[in-house]
Amino acid sequence: MSAMAIGWIAFACVFGGALLGMFLRGVLPEHHLSQDSKDVVKLGMGLLGTTAALVLGLLIASAKSSFDTQNTEVKQAAANIVLLDRALAQYGPETKDARD
């Protein structure tokens, strides 16, 4: 799935949630709209936001670790190829076909 598709899906979910919230505000009983209820919702949203930030941070750290590992492997493979080329060069012109 492309990044644009994921972005549009996320936008649709947020927009749909906002519309649902506006609809529910008119339908909910008054005691659900008290200050205590709003405070509980704010606490829940804060907890959810903190958890999401923590998960995203761990995801980014994992992706960077994976990238660094692959980068190191590519550099090691390139160094091994250079060493092999130099070793073959010591054998003289007989290894020219293998080196090219």
N, CA and C of each residue as an Amber inpcrd file, in Angstrom:
protein
   300
   0.8460000  -1.1660000   0.0000000   0.0000000   0.0000000   0.0000000
   0.8980000   1.2390000   0.0000000   0.5430000   2.1980000  -0.8010000
   1.3830000   3.3880000  -0.9330000   1.2050000   4.3240000   0.2650000
   2.1540000   5.2350000   0.4000000   2.1000000   6.1900000   1.5020000
   0.8990000   7.1270000   1.3600000   0.5580000   7.4780000   0.1330000
  -0.6030000   8.3530000  -0.0810000  -1.8920000   7.6630000   0.3590000
  -2.0160000   6.3790000   0.0450000  -3.2210000   5.6460000   0.4390000
  -3.3330000   5.5730000   1.9590000  -2.2320000   5.3200000   2.6200000
  -2.2450000   5.2600000   4.0840000  -2.6060000   6.6240000   4.6610000
  -2.0660000   7.6830000   4.0690000  -2.3980000   9.0330000   4.5180000
  -3.8780000   9.3480000   4.3620000  -4.4440000   8.9700000   3.2180000
  -5.8670000   9.2190000   2.9950000  -6.7300000   8.3950000   3.9460000
  -6.3270000   7.1650000   4.2120000  -7.0880000   6.3330000   5.1510000
  -7.0420000   6.9420000   6.5520000  -5.8720000   7.4140000   6.9660000
  -5.7510000   8.0490000   8.2820000  -6.6060000   9.3130000   8.3470000
  -6.5780000  10.1140000   7.2820000  -7.4000000  11.3280000   7.2400000
  -8.8810000  10.9810000   7.3350000  -9.3130000   9.9550000   6.6000000
 -10.7200000   9.5540000   6.6260000 -11.1310000   9.0830000   8.0190000
 -10.2510000   8.3500000   8.6930000 -10.5630000   7.8850000  10.0500000
 -10.6920000   9.0550000  11.0180000  -9.7830000  10.0100000  10.9470000
  -9.8380000  11.1720000  11.8430000 -11.0760000  12.0130000  11.5400000
 -11.3500000  12.2390000  10.2740000 -12.5120000  13.0420000   9.8900000
 -13.8050000  12.3430000  10.2960000 -13.8710000  11.0280000  10.0770000
 -15.0490000  10.2630000  10.4830000 -15.2430000  10.2820000  11.9880000
 -14.1520000  10.1990000  12.7410000 -14.2450000  10.2730000  14.1980000
 -14.7590000  11.6220000  14.6610000 -14.3190000  12.6870000  13.9970000
 -14.7970000  14.0280000  14.3490000 -16.2930000  14.1620000  14.0630000
 -16.7310000  13.6540000  12.9230000 -18.1630000  13.7050000  12.6020000
 -18.9790000  12.8780000  13.5890000 -18.4710000  11.7150000  13.9540000
 -19.1610000  10.8690000  14.9270000 -19.2500000  11.5700000  16.2790000
 -18.1810000  12.2390000  16.6870000 -18.1900000  12.9800000  17.9440000
 -19.2080000  14.1020000  17.9470000 -19.3120000  14.8230000  16.8240000
 -20.2990000  15.9080000  16.7440000 -21.7170000  15.3510000  16.8090000
 -21.9360000  14.1920000  16.1960000 -23.2550000  13.5710000  16.2340000
 -23.5860000  13.0830000  17.6450000 -22.6190000  12.4440000  18.3050000
 -22.8710000  11.8980000  19.6360000 -23.0940000  12.9830000  20.6810000
 -22.5170000  14.1580000  20.4870000 -22.7000000  15.2410000  21.4600000
 -24.1760000  15.6180000  21.5760000 -24.8770000  15.6010000  20.4870000
 -26.3050000  15.9300000  20.5220000 -27.1700000  14.7970000  21.0390000
 -26.6850000  13.5720000  20.9690000 -27.4770000  12.4070000  21.3430000
 -27.2490000  11.9910000  22.8020000 -26.0590000  12.2340000  23.3370000
 -25.7160000  11.7750000  24.6830000 -26.5320000  12.4980000  25.7540000
 -26.8400000  11.7900000  26.8490000 -27.5120000  12.4540000  27.9750000
 -26.5960000  13.5010000  28.6130000 -27.1910000  14.4160000  29.3460000
 -26.4510000  15.5450000  29.9130000 -25.3960000  15.1120000  30.9270000
 -25.6390000  14.0350000  31.6790000 -24.6610000  13.6340000  32.6960000
 -23.3720000  13.0950000  32.0720000 -23.4060000  12.7170000  30.8070000
 -22.1810000  12.2940000  30.1180000 -21.3470000  13.4890000  29.6580000
 -21.9200000  14.6780000  29.7130000 -21.2220000  15.8770000  29.2670000
 -20.7690000  16.7440000  30.4370000 -20.7630000  16.1870000  31.6460000
 -20.3420000  16.9540000  32.8220000 -18.8290000  17.1690000  32.8030000
 -18.3700000  18.0410000  33.6910000 -16.9370000  18.3540000  33.7520000
 -16.1200000  17.1330000  34.1630000 -16.6660000  16.3090000  35.0700000
 -15.9480000  15.1000000  35.4920000 -15.7430000  14.1380000  34.3190000
 -16.7690000  13.9730000  33.5100000 -16.6460000  13.0980000  32.3380000
 -15.6170000  13.6420000  31.3570000 -15.6220000  14.9450000  31.1770000
 -14.6490000  15.5610000  30.2670000 -13.2270000  15.3760000  30.7860000
 -13.0480000  15.4750000  32.1080000 -11.7160000  15.2720000  32.6860000
 -11.2250000  13.8420000  32.4830000 -12.1270000  12.8760000  32.6310000
 -11.7500000  11.4750000  32.4200000 -11.3580000  11.2460000  30.9650000
 -12.1030000  11.8420000  30.0530000 -11.7830000  11.7010000  28.6310000
 -10.4320000  12.3480000  28.3240000 -10.1580000  13.5040000  28.9260000
  -8.8610000  14.1640000  28.7130000  -7.7190000  13.3000000  29.2320000
  -7.9130000  12.6870000  30.4000000  -6.8830000  11.7940000  30.9360000
  -6.6550000  10.5990000  30.0150000  -7.7420000  10.0270000  29.5310000
  -7.6230000   8.8910000  28.6070000  -6.9180000   9.2710000  27.3210000
  -7.2330000  10.4510000  26.8020000  -6.5740000  10.9070000  25.5770000
  -5.0950000  11.1700000  25.8140000  -4.7670000  11.7130000  26.9860000
  -3.3580000  11.9320000  27.3180000  -2.5920000  10.6260000  27.4080000
  -3.2060000   9.6290000  28.0370000  -2.5770000   8.3130000  28.1400000
  -2.4090000   7.6860000  26.7610000  -3.4290000   7.7880000  25.9380000
  -3.3540000   7.2270000  24.5900000  -2.3000000   7.9430000  23.7490000
  -2.2260000   9.2580000  23.8620000  -1.2170000  10.0160000  23.1140000
   0.1940000   9.6700000  23.5490000   0.3940000   9.5280000  24.8540000
   1.7150000   9.1570000  25.3650000   2.1080000   7.7650000  24.8990000
   1.1640000   6.8390000  24.9450000   1.4400000   5.4770000  24.4890000
   1.7610000   5.4570000  22.9980000   1.0070000   6.2120000  22.2090000
   1.2660000   6.2690000  20.7680000   2.6420000   6.8540000  20.4850000
   3.0250000   7.8870000  21.2290000   4.3550000   8.4790000  21.0360000
   5.4480000   7.4830000  21.3910000   5.2470000   6.7310000  22.4510000
   6.2250000   5.7230000  22.8540000   6.3530000   4.6280000  21.7980000
   5.2300000   4.1660000  21.2820000   5.2560000   3.1180000  20.2550000
   5.9290000   3.6280000  18.9850000   5.6230000   4.8480000  18.5730000
   6.2580000   5.4050000  17.3770000   7.7580000   5.5770000  17.5760000
   8.1600000   6.0030000  18.7540000   9.5880000   6.1240000  19.0410000
  10.3000000   4.7890000  18.9590000   9.6920000   3.7500000  19.5180000
  10.2940000   2.4150000  19.4530000  10.3210000   1.8910000  18.0170000
   9.2880000   2.1960000  17.2460000   9.2480000   1.7760000  15.8450000
  10.3620000   2.4420000  15.0480000  10.5760000   3.7190000  15.2720000
  11.6390000   4.4390000  14.5670000  13.0060000   3.9070000  14.9780000
  13.1880000   3.6300000  16.2650000  14.4660000   3.0820000  16.7370000
  14.7320000   1.7140000  16.1190000  13.6980000   0.8990000  16.0080000
  13.8550000  -0.4190000  15.3980000  14.2020000  -0.3050000  13.9130000
  13.5460000   0.6050000  13.2090000  13.8340000   0.7940000  11.7850000
  15.2580000   1.2870000  11.5780000  15.7140000   2.2000000  12.4330000
  17.0840000   2.7010000  12.3120000  18.0890000   1.5940000  12.5910000
  17.8140000   0.7700000  13.5750000  18.7050000  -0.3430000  13.8900000
  18.7940000  -1.3110000  12.7100000  17.6610000  -1.5990000  12.0930000
  17.6450000  -2.4850000  10.9280000  18.4250000  -1.8680000   9.7720000
  18.2450000  -0.5730000   9.5350000  18.9790000   0.1110000   8.4730000
  20.4760000   0.0770000   8.7350000  20.8740000   0.3530000   9.9720000
  22.2980000   0.3480000  10.3110000  22.9110000  -1.0360000  10.1070000
  22.1710000  -2.0850000  10.4630000  22.6610000  -3.4490000  10.2730000
  22.8580000  -3.7470000   8.7920000  21.8780000  -3.4040000   7.9710000
  22.0000000  -3.6510000   6.5340000  23.1080000  -2.8100000   5.9240000
  23.2780000  -1.5920000   6.3780000  24.3370000  -0.7250000   5.8820000
  25.7040000  -1.3300000   6.1920000  25.8650000  -1.8350000   7.3950000
  27.1210000  -2.4720000   7.7820000  27.3860000  -3.7160000   6.9420000
  26.3420000  -4.5090000   6.6860000  26.5080000  -5.7130000   5.8730000
  26.9210000  -5.3720000   4.4450000  26.3500000  -4.3200000   3.8750000
  26.7170000  -3.9070000   2.5140000  28.1680000  -3.4440000   2.4730000
  28.5780000  -2.6660000   3.4680000  29.9700000  -2.2110000   3.5150000
  30.9280000  -3.3890000   3.6790000  30.5530000  -4.3650000   4.4940000
  31.4050000  -5.5400000   4.6910000  31.5060000  -6.3520000   3.4030000
  30.3880000  -6.5000000   2.6870000  30.4180000  -7.2320000   1.4200000
  31.3010000  -6.5100000   0.4030000  31.2180000  -5.1860000   0.3440000
  32.0590000  -4.4200000  -0.5820000  33.5320000  -4.5750000  -0.2290000
  33.8570000  -4.5490000   1.0520000  35.2500000  -4.7310000   1.4720000
  35.7490000  -6.1260000   1.1180000  34.8990000  -7.1400000   1.2810000
  35.2900000  -8.5070000   0.9190000  35.5300000  -8.6410000  -0.5790000
  34.7260000  -7.9550000  -1.3860000  34.9160000  -8.0030000  -2.8380000
  36.2390000  -7.3540000  -3.2200000  36.5730000  -6.2380000  -2.5930000
  37.8500000  -5.5680000  -2.8690000  39.0140000  -6.4720000  -2.4720000
  38.9090000  -7.1250000  -1.3130000  39.9700000  -8.0460000  -0.8820000
  40.1230000  -9.2170000  -1.8480000  39.0030000  -9.7470000  -2.3260000
  39.0630000 -10.8450000  -3.2910000  39.7110000 -10.3820000  -4.5900000
  39.3550000  -9.1820000  -5.0400000  39.9540000  -8.6480000  -6.2590000
  41.4630000  -8.4940000  -6.1060000  41.9130000  -8.0060000  -4.9690000
  43.3520000  -7.8500000  -4.7400000  44.0550000  -9.2030000  -4.6500000
  43.3840000 -10.1720000  -4.0400000  43.9850000 -11.5080000  -3.9530000
  44.1040000 -12.1300000  -5.3430000  43.0690000 -11.9500000  -6.1740000
  43.1250000 -12.4870000  -7.5320000  44.1720000 -11.7600000  -8.3670000
  44.3740000 -10.4780000  -8.1030000  45.3730000  -9.7120000  -8.8500000
  46.7780000 -10.2450000  -8.5920000  47.0140000 -10.8160000  -7.4460000
  48.3350000 -11.3570000  -7.1230000  48.6500000 -12.6150000  -7.9340000
  47.6200000 -13.2860000  -8.4510000  47.8520000 -14.4920000  -9.2380000
  48.2230000 -14.1850000 -10.6840000  48.0970000 -12.9480000 -11.0780000
  48.5460000 -12.5610000 -12.4080000  47.4370000 -12.5400000 -13.4360000
  47.8460000 -12.5630000 -14.7250000  46.8780000 -12.4060000 -15.8170000
  45.9290000 -13.5930000 -15.9740000  46.2350000 -14.7360000 -15.3390000
  45.3390000 -15.8990000 -15.4820000  43.9550000 -15.6330000 -14.8730000
  43.8830000 -14.7360000 -13.9140000  42.6070000 -14.4640000 -13.2300000
  41.8830000 -13.2410000 -13.7820000  42.3470000 -12.7330000 -14.9330000
  41.7330000 -11.5270000 -15.4960000  40.2540000 -11.7400000 -15.8100000
  39.8950000 -12.9140000 -16.3320000  38.4860000 -13.1750000 -16.6530000
  37.6190000 -13.1840000 -15.3910000  38.1200000 -13.7460000 -14.3150000
  37.3520000 -13.7920000 -13.0690000  37.2280000 -12.4120000 -12.4370000
  38.2080000 -11.5540000 -12.6580000  38.1930000 -10.2240000 -12.0500000
  37.2880000  -9.2510000 -12.7940000  37.0140000  -9.4970000 -14.0590000
  36.2020000  -8.5590000 -14.8560000  34.7440000  -8.8070000 -14.7360000
